[in-house]
CSV table of N, CA and C in Angstrom, one decimal:
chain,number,residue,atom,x,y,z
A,1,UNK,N,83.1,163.9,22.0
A,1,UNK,CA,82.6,165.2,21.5
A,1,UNK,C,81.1,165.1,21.6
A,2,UNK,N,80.6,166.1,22.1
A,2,UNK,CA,79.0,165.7,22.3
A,2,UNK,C,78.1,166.6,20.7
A,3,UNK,N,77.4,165.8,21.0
A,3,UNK,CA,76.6,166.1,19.4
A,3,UNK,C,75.8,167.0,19.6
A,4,UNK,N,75.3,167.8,20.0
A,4,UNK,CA,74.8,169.8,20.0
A,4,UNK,C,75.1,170.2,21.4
A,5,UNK,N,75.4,171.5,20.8
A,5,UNK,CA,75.9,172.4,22.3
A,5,UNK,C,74.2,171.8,23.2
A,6,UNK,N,75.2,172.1,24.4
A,6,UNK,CA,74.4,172.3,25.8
A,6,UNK,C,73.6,173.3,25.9
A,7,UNK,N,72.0,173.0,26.1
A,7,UNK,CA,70.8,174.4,25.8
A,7,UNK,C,71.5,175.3,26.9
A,8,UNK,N,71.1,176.3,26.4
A,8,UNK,CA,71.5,177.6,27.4
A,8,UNK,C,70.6,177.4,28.6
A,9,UNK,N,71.0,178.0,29.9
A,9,UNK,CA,70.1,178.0,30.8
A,9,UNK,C,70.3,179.4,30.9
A,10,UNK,N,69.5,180.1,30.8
A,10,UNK,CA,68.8,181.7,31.1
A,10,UNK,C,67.9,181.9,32.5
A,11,UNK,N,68.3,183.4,33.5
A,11,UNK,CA,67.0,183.5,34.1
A,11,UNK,C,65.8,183.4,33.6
A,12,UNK,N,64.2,182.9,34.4
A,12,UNK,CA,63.2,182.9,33.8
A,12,UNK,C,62.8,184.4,33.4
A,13,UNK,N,63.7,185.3,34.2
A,13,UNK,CA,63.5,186.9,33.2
A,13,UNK,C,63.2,186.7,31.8
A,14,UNK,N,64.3,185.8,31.0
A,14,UNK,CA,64.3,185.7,29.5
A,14,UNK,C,63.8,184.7,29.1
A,15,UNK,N,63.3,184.4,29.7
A,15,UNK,CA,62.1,182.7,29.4
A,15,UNK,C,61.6,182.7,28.1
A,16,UNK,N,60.7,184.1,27.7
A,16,UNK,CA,60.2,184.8,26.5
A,16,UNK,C,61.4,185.2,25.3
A,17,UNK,N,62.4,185.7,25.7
A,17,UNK,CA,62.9,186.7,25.0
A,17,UNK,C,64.0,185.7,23.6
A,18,UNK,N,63.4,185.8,22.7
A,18,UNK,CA,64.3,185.3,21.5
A,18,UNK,C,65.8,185.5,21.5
A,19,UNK,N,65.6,186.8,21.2
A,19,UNK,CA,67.2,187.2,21.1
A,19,UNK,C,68.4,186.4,22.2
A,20,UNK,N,67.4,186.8,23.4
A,20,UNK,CA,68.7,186.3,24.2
A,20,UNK,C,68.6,184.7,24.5
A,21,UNK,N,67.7,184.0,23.8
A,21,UNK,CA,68.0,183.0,24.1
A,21,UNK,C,69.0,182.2,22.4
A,22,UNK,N,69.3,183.1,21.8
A,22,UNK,CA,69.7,183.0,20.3
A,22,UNK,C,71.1,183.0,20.6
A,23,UNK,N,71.5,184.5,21.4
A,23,UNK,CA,72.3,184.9,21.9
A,23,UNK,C,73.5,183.6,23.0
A,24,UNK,N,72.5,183.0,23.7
A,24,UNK,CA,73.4,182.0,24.6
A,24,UNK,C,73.4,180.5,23.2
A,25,UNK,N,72.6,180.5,23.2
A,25,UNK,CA,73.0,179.3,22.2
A,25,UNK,C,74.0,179.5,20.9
A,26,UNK,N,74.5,180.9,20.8
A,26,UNK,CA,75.2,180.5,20.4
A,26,UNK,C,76.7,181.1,21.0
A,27,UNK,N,77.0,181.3,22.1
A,27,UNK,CA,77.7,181.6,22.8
A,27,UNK,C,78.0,179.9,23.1
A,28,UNK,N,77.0,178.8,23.8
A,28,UNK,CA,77.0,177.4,23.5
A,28,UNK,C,77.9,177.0,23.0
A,29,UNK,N,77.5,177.3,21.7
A,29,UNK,CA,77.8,176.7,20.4
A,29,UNK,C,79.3,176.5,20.2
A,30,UNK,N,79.6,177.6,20.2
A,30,UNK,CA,81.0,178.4,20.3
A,30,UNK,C,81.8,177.6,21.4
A,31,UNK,N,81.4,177.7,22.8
A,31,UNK,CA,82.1,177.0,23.8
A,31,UNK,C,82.3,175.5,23.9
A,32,UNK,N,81.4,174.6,22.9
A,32,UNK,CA,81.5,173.1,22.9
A,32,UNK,C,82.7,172.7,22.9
A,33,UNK,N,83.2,172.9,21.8
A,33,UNK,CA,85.0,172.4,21.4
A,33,UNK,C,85.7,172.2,22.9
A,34,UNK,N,85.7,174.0,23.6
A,34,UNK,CA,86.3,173.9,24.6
A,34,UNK,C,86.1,173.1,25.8
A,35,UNK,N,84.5,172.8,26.1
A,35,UNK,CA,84.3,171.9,27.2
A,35,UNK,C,84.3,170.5,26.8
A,36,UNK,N,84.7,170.3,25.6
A,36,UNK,CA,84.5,168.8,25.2
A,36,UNK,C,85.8,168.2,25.9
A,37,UNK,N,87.2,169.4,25.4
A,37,UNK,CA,88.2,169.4,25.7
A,37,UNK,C,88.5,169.3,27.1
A,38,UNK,N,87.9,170.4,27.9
A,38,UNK,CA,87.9,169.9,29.8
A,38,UNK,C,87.3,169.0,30.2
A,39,UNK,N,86.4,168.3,29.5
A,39,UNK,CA,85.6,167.1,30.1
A,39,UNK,C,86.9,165.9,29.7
A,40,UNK,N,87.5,165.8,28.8
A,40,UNK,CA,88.7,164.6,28.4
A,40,UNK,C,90.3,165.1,28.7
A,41,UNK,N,90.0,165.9,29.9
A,41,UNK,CA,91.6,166.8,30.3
A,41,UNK,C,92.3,164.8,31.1
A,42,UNK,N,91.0,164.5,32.1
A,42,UNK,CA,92.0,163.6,32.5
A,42,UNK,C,92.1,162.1,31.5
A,43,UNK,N,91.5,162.5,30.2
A,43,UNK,CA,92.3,161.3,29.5
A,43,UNK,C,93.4,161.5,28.8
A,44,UNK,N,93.5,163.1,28.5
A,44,UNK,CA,94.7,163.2,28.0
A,44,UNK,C,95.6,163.0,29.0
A,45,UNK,N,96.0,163.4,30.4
A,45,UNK,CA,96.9,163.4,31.5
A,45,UNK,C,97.0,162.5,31.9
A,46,UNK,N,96.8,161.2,31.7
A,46,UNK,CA,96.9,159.8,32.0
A,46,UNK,C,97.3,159.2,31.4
A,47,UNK,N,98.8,158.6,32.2
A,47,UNK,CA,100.0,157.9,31.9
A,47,UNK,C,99.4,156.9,30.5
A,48,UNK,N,98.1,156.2,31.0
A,48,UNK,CA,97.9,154.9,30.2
A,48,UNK,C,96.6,155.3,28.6
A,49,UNK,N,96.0,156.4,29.0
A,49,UNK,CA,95.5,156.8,28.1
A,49,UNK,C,95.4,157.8,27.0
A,50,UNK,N,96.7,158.9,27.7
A,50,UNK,CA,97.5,159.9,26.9
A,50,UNK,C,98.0,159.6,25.4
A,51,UNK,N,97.4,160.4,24.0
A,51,UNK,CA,98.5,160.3,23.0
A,51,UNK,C,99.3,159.6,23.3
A,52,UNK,N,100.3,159.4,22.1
A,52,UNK,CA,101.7,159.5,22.2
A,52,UNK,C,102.3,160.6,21.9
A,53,UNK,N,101.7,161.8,21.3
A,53,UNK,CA,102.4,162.8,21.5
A,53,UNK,C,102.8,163.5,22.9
A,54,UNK,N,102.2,163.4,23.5
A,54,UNK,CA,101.8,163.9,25.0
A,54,UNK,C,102.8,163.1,26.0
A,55,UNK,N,103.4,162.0,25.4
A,55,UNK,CA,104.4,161.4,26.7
A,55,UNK,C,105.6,161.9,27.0
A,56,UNK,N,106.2,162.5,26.4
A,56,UNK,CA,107.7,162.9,26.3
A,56,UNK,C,107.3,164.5,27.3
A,57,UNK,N,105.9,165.3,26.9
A,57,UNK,CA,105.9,166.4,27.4
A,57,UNK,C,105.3,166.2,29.6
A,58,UNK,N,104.6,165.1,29.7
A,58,UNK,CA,103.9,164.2,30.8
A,58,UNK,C,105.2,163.5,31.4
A,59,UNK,N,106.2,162.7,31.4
A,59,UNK,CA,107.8,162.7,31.5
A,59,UNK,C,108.2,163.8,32.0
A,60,UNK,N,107.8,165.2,31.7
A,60,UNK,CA,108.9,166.1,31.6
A,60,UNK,C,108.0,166.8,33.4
A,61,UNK,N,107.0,166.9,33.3
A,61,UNK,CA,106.3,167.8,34.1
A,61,UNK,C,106.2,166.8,35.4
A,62,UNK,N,106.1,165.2,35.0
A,62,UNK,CA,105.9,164.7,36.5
A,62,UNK,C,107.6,164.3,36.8
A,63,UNK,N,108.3,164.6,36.2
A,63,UNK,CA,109.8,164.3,36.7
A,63,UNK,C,109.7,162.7,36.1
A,64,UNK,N,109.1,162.1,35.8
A,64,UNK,CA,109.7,160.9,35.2
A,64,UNK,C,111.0,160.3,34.5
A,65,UNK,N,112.2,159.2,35.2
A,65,UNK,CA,113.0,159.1,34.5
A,65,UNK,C,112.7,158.0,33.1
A,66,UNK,N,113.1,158.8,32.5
A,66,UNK,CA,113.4,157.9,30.8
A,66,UNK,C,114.3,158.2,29.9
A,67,UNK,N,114.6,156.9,28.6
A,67,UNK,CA,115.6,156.8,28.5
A,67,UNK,C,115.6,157.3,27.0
A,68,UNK,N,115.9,158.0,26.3
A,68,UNK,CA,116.0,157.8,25.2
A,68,UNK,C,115.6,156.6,23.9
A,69,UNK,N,116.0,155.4,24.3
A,69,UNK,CA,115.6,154.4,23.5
A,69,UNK,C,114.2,153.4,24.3
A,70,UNK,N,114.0,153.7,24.9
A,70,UNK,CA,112.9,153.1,25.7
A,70,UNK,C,111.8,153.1,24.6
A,71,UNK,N,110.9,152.1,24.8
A,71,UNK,CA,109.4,151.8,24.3
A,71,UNK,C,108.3,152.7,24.6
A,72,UNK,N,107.1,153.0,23.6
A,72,UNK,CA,105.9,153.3,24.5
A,72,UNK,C,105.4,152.9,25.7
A,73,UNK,N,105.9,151.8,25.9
A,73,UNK,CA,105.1,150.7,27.2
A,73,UNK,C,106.0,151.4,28.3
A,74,UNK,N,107.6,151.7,28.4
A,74,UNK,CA,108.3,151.9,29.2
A,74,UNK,C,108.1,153.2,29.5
A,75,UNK,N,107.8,154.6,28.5
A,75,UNK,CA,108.0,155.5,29.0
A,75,UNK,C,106.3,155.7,29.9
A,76,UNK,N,105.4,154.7,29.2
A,76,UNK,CA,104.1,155.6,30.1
A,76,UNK,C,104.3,154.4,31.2
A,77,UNK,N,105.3,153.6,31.2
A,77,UNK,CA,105.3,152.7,33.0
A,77,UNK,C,105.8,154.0,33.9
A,78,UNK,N,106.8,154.6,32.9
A,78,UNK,CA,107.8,155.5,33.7
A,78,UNK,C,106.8,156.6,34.2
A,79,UNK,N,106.2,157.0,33.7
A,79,UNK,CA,105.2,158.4,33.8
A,79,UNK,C,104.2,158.2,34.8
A,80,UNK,N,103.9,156.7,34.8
A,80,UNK,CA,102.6,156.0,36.3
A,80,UNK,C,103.2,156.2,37.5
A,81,UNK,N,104.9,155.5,37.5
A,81,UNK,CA,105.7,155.3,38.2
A,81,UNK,C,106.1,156.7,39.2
A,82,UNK,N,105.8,157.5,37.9
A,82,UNK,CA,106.8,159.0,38.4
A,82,UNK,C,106.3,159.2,40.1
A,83,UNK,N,105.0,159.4,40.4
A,83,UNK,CA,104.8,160.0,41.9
A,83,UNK,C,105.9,158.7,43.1
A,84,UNK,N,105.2,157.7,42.7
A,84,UNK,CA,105.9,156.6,43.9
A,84,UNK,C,107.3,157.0,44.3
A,85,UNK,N,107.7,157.2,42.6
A,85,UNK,CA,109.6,156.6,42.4
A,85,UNK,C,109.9,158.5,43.1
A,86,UNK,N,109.2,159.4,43.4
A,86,UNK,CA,109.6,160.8,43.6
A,86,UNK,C,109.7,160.8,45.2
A,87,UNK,N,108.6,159.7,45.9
A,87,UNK,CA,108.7,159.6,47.3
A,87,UNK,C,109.2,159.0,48.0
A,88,UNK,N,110.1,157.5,46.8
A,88,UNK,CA,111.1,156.5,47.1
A,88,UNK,C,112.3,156.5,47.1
A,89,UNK,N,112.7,157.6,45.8
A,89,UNK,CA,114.2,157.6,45.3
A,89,UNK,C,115.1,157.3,46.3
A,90,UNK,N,116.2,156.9,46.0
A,90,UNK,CA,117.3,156.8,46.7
A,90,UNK,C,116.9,155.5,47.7
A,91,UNK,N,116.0,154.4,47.8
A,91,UNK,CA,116.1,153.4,47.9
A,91,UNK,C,116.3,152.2,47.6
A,92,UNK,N,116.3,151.1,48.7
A,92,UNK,CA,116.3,149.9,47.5
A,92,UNK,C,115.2,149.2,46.7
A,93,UNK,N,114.4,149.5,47.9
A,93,UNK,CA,112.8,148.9,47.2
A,93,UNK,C,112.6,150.1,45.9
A,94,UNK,N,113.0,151.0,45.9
A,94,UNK,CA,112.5,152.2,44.3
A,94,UNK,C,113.5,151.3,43.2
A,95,UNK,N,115.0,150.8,43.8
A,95,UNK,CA,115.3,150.7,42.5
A,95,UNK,C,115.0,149.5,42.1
A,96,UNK,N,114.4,148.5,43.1
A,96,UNK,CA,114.1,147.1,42.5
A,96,UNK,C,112.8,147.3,41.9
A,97,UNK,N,112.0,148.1,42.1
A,97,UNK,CA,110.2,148.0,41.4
A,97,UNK,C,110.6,148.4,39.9
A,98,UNK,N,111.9,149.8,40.2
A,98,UNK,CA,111.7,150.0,38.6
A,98,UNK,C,112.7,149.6,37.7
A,99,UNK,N,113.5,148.6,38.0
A,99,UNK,CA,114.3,147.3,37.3
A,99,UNK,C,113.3,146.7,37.1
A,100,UNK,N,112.4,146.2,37.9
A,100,UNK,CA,111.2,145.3,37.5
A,100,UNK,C,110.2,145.5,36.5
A,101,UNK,N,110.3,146.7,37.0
A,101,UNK,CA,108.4,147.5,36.1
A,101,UNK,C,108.9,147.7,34.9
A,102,UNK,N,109.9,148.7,34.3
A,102,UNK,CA,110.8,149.0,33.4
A,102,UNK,C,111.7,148.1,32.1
A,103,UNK,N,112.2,147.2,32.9
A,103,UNK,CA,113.0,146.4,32.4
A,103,UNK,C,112.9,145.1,32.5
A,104,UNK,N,112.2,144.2,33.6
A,104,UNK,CA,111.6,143.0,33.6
A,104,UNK,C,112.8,142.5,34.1
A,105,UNK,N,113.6,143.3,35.2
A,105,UNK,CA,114.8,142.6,35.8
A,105,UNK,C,114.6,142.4,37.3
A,106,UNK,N,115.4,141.5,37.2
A,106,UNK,CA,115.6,141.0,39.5
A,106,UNK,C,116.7,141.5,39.5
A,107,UNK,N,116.7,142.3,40.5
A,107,UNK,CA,117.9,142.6,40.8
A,107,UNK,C,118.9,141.8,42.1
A,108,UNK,N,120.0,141.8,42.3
A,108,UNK,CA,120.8,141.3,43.4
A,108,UNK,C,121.2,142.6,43.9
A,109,UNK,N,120.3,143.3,45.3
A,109,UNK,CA,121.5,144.4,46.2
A,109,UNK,C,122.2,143.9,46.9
A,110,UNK,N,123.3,144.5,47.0
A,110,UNK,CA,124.4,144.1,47.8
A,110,UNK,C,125.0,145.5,49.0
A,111,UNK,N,124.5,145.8,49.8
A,111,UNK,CA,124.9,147.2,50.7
A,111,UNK,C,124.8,146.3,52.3
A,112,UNK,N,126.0,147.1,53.0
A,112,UNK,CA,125.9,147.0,54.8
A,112,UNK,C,125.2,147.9,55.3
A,113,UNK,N,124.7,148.6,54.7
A,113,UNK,CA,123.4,149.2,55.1
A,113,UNK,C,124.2,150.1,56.5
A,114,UNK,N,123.1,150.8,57.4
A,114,UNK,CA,123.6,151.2,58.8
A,114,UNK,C,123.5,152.6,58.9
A,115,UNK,N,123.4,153.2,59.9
A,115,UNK,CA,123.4,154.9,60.0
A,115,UNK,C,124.8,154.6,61.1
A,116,UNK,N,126.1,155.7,60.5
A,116,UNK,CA,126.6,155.4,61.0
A,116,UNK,C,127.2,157.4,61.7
A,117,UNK,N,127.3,157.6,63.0
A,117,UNK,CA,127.1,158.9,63.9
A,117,UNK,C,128.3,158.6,64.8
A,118,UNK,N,128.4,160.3,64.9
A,118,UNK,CA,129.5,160.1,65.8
A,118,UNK,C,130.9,159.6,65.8
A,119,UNK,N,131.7,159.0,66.6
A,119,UNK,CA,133.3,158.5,66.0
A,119,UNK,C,132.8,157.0,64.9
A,120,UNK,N,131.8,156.6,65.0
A,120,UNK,CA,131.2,155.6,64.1
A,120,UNK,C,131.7,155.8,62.5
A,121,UNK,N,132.0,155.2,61.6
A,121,UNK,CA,132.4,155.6,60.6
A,121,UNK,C,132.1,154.3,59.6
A,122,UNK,N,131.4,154.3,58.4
A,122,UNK,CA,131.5,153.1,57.7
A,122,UNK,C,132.9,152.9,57.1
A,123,UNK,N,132.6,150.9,57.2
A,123,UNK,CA,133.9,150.3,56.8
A,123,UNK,C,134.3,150.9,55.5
A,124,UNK,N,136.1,150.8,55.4
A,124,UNK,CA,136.6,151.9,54.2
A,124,UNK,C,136.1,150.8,53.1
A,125,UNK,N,136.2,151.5,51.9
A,125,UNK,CA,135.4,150.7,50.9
A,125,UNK,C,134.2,150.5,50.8
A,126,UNK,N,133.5,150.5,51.7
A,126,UNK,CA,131.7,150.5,51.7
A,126,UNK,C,131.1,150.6,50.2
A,127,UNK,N,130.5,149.9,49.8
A,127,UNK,CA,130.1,150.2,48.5
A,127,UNK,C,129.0,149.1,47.9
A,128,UNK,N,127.9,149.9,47.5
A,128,UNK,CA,126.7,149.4,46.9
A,128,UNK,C,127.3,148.6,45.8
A,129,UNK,N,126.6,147.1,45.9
A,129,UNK,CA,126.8,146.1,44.5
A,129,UNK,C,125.3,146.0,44.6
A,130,UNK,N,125.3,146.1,43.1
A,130,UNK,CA,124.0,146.0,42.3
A,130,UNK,C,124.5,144.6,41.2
A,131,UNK,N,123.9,143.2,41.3
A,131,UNK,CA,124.0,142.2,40.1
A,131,UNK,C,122.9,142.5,39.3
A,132,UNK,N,123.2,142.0,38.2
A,132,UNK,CA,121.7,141.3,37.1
A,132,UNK,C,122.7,140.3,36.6
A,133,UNK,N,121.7,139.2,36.6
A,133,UNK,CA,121.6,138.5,36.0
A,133,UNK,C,120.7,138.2,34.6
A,134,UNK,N,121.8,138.3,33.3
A,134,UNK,CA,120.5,138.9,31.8
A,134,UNK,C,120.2,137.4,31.6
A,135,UNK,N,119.4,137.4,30.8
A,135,UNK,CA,118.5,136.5,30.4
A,135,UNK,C,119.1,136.0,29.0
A,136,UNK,N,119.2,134.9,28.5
A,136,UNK,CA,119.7,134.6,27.1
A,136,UNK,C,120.0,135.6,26.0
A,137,UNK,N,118.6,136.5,25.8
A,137,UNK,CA,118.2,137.2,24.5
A,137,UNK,C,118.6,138.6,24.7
A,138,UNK,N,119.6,138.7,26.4
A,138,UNK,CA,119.9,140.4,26.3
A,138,UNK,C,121.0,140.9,26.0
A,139,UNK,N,121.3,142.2,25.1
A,139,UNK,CA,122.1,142.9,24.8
A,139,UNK,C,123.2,143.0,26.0
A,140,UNK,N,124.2,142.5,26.2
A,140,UNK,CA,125.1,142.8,27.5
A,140,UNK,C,125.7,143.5,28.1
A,141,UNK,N,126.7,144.7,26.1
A,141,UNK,CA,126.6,146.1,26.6
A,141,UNK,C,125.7,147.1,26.7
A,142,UNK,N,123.7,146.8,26.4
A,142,UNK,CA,123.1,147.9,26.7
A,142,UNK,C,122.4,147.7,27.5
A,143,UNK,N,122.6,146.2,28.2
A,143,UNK,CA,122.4,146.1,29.4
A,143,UNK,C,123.4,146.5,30.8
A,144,UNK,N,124.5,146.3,30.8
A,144,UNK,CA,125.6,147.3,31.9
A,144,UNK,C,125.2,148.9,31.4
A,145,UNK,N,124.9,149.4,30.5
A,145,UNK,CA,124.9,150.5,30.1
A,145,UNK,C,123.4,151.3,30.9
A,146,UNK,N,122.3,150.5,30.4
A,146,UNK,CA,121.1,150.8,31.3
A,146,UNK,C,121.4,150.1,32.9
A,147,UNK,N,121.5,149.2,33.3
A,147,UNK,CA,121.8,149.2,34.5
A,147,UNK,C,122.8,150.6,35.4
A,148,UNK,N,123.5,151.1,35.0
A,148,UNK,CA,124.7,151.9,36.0
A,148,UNK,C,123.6,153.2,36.0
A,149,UNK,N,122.9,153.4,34.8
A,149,UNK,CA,122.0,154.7,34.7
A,149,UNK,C,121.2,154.6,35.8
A,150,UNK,N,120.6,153.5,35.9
A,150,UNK,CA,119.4,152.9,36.8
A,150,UNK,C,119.9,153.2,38.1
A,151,UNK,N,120.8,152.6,38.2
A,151,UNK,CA,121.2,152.3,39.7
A,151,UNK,C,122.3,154.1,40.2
A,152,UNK,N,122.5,154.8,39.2
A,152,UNK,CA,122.9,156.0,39.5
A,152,UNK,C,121.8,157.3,39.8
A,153,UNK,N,120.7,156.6,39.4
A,153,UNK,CA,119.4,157.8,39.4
A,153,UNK,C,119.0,157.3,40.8
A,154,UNK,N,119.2,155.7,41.6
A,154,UNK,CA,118.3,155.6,42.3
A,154,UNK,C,119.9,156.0,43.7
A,155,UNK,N,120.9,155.7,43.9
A,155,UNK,CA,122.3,155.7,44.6
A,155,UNK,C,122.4,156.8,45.2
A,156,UNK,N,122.3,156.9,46.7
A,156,UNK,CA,122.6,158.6,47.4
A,156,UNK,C,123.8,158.8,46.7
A,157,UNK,N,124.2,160.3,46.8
A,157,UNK,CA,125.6,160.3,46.0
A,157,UNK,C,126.5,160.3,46.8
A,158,UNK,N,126.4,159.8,48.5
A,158,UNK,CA,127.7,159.7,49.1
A,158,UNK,C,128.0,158.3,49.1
A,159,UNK,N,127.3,157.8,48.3
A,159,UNK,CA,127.7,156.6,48.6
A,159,UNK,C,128.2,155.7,47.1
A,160,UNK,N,129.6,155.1,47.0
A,160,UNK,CA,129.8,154.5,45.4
A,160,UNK,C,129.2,153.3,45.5
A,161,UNK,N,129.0,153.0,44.1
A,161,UNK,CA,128.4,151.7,43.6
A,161,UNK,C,129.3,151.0,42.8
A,162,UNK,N,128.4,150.0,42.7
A,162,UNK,CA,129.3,148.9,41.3
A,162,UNK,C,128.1,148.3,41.1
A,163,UNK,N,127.9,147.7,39.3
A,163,UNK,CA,127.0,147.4,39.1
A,163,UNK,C,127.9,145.9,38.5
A,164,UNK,N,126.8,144.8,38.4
A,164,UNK,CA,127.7,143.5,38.2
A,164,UNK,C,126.7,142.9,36.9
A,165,UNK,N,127.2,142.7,35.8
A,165,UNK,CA,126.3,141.9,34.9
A,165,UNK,C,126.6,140.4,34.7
A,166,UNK,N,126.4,139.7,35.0
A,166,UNK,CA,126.5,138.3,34.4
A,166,UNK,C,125.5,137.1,33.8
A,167,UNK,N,126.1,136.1,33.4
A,167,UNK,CA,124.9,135.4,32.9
A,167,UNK,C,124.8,135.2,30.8
């Protein structure tokens, strides 16, 4: 917030003239709030510097996925994340950064990958495996639970998955 309005700048027509220089200063005056406000538009709009009020509505406008029980840390990773994960989806590298970035997991893909044209046809069964391996201290059902979500936001939908937890 800056500590007195911005002097008015007047043509030198009004160089002399009181009133109207009374006039813009307090027109100034009046306008501070609001430019204090557009001068800190981009600290509110940034994932890392935004309220916490402002993340669930910042989520909503860049498409960011999140989860309900997720942390402050996770949903403004998610909200950084949002442009990459919008130009990546539906790969493998999107869904290992945001196993990673998100959740602090490695993932195991498991796909035969291929474009497959013409009388070509993938093998029957074809089907994305996704492992994790949890770590001592993780919840196992809200870990398979967050995993299938994960791997269902990032999965073209012609293609089935299985997600594998162990460990």
């Amino acid at each position: 917030m800056t500590d007195s309005p911005r002097p008015p700048t007047l043509p030198a027509v009004y160089a002399g003239d009181r009133v109207a220089h009374a006039f813009a200063a307090g027109i100034g005056a009046a306008l501070a709030p609001s430019e204090d406000c557009l001068d800190r538009l981009a600290e509110v709009l940034g994932p890392w510097t935004a309220p916490t009020p402002f993340l669930d509505w910042l989520a909503h406008i860049t498409g960011a996925r999140v989860e309900p029980d997720w942390t402050e840390l996770q949903r403004r990773t998610a909200v950084a994340l949002a442009p990459w994960l919008a130009a990546h989806r539906g790969t493998k590298r999107a869904l290992l950064r945001e196993a990673l970035e998100i959740y602090g997991w490695t993932l195991d893909v498991q796909d035969l990958g291929g474009v497959f044209t013409g009388d070509r046809r993938p093998p029957a069964g074809r089907m994305l495996t996704v492992t994790l391996t949890l770590r001592g201290d993780e919840d196992r059902p809200a870990a398979e639970r967050r995993l299938t979500r994960l791997v269902a936001a990032h999965c073209p939908a012609h293609l089935p998955f299985k997600t594998v937890v162990t460990g």
